[in-house]
Tab-separated table of C-alpha atoms in Angstrom:
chain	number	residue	atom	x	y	z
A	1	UNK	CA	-37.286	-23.049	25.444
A	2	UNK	CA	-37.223	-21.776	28.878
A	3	UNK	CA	-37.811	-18.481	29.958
A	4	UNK	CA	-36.420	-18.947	33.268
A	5	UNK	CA	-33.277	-17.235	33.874
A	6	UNK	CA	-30.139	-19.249	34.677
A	7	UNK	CA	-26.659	-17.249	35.835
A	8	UNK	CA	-23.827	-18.722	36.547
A	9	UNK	CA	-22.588	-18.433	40.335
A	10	UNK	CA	-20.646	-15.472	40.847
A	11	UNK	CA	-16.689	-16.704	41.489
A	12	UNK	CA	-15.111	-14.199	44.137
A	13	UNK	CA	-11.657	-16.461	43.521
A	14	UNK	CA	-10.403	-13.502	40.934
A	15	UNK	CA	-6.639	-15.093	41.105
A	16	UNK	CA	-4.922	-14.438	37.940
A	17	UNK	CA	-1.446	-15.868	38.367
A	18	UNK	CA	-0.319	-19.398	40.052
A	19	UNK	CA	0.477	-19.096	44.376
A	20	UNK	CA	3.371	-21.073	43.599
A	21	UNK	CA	5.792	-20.296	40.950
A	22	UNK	CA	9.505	-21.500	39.900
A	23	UNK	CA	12.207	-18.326	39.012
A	24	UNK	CA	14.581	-20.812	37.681
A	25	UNK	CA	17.866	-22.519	38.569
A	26	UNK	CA	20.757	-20.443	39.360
A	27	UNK	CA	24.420	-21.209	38.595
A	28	UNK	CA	24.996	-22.896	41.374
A	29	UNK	CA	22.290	-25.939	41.519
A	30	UNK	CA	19.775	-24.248	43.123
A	31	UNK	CA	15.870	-23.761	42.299
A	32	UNK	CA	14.184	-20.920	43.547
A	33	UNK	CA	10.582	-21.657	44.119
A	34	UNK	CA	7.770	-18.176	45.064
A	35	UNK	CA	5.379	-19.059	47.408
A	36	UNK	CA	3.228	-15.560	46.569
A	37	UNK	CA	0.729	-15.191	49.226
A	38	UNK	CA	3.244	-16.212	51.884
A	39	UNK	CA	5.703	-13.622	50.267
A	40	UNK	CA	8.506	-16.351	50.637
A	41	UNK	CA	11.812	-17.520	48.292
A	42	UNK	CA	12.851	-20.910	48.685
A	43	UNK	CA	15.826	-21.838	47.604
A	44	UNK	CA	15.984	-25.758	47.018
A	45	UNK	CA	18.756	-28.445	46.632
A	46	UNK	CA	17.090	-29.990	43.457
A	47	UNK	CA	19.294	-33.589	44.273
A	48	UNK	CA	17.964	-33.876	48.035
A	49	UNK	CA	14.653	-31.903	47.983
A	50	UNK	CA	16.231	-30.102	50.370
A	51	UNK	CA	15.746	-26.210	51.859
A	52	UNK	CA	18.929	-24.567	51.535
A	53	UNK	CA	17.476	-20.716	51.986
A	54	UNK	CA	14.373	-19.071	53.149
A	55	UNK	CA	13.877	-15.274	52.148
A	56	UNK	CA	10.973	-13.467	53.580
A	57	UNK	CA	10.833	-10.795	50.567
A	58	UNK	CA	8.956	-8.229	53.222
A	59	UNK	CA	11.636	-8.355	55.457
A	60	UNK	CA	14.741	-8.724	52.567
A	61	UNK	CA	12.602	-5.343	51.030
A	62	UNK	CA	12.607	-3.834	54.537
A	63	UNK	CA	16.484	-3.711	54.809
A	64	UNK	CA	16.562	-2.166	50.822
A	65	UNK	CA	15.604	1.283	50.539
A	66	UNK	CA	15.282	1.040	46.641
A	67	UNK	CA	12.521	-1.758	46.711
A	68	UNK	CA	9.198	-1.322	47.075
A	69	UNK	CA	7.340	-4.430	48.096
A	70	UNK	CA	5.462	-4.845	45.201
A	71	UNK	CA	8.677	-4.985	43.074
A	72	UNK	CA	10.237	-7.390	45.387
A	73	UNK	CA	10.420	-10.434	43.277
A	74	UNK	CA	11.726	-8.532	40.417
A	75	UNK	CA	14.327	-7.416	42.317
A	76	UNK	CA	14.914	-10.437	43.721
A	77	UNK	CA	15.262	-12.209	40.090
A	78	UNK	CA	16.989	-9.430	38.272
A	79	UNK	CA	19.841	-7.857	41.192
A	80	UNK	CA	20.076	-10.334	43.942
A	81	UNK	CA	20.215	-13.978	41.838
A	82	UNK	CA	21.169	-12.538	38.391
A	83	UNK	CA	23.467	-9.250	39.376
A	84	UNK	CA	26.859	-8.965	39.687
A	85	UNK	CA	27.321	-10.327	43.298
A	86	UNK	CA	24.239	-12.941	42.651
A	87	UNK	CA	25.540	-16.514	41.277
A	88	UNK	CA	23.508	-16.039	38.203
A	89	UNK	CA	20.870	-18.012	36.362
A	90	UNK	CA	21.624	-20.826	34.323
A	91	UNK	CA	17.609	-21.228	33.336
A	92	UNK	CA	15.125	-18.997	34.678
A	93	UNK	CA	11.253	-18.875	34.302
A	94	UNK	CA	9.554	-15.736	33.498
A	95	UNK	CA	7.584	-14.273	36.216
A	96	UNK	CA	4.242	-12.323	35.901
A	97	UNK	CA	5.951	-9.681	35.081
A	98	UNK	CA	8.009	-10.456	32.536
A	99	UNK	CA	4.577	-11.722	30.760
A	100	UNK	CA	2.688	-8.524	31.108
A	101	UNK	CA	5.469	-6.278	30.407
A	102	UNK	CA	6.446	-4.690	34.250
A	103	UNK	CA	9.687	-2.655	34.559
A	104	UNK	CA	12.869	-4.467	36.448
């Protein structure tokens, strides 16, 4: 037996949650794809790949005084693709949130 001490390296990558993460598919044909660290909505044609939208959530939370930033996506799930003037979600992936029980 050894009686030198071994440690494991010390990981400073403390990243809980995926960079990248689908919200769902929303009524009409669209995926909406979270690019976290770039704070960015994409909003994809699933049949050509496509781009159809880009929302910058710091700047769509800058013109909304009722969202805080760190609330954005939230928001962004629950008023602006699932609310009454949002198309709606036909499927829709939980976010972080909805895992670890945040408030919409």
């Amino acid at each position: 037996m050894s009686t030198t001490k071994t440690s494991a390296k010390k990981r400073t990558d403390t990243r809980l949650i995926a960079q990248h993460t689908a919200l769902g598919l929303d009524a009409e044909g669209y995926i909406h794809h979270l690019d976290r660290d770039a704070g960015v909505v994409h909003r994809i044609d699933p049949e050509t790949g496509a781009r159809e939208r880009r929302s910058d959530l710091a700047a769509w939370v800058a013109q909304r005084d009722h969202v805080a930033l760190g609330n954005a996506v939230n928001v962004y799930v629950h008023e602006y693709i699932g609310g009454s003037d949002g198309p709606g979600w036909v499927d829709r992936d939980p976010t972080n949130r909805d895992v670890f029980g945040g408030a919409f």
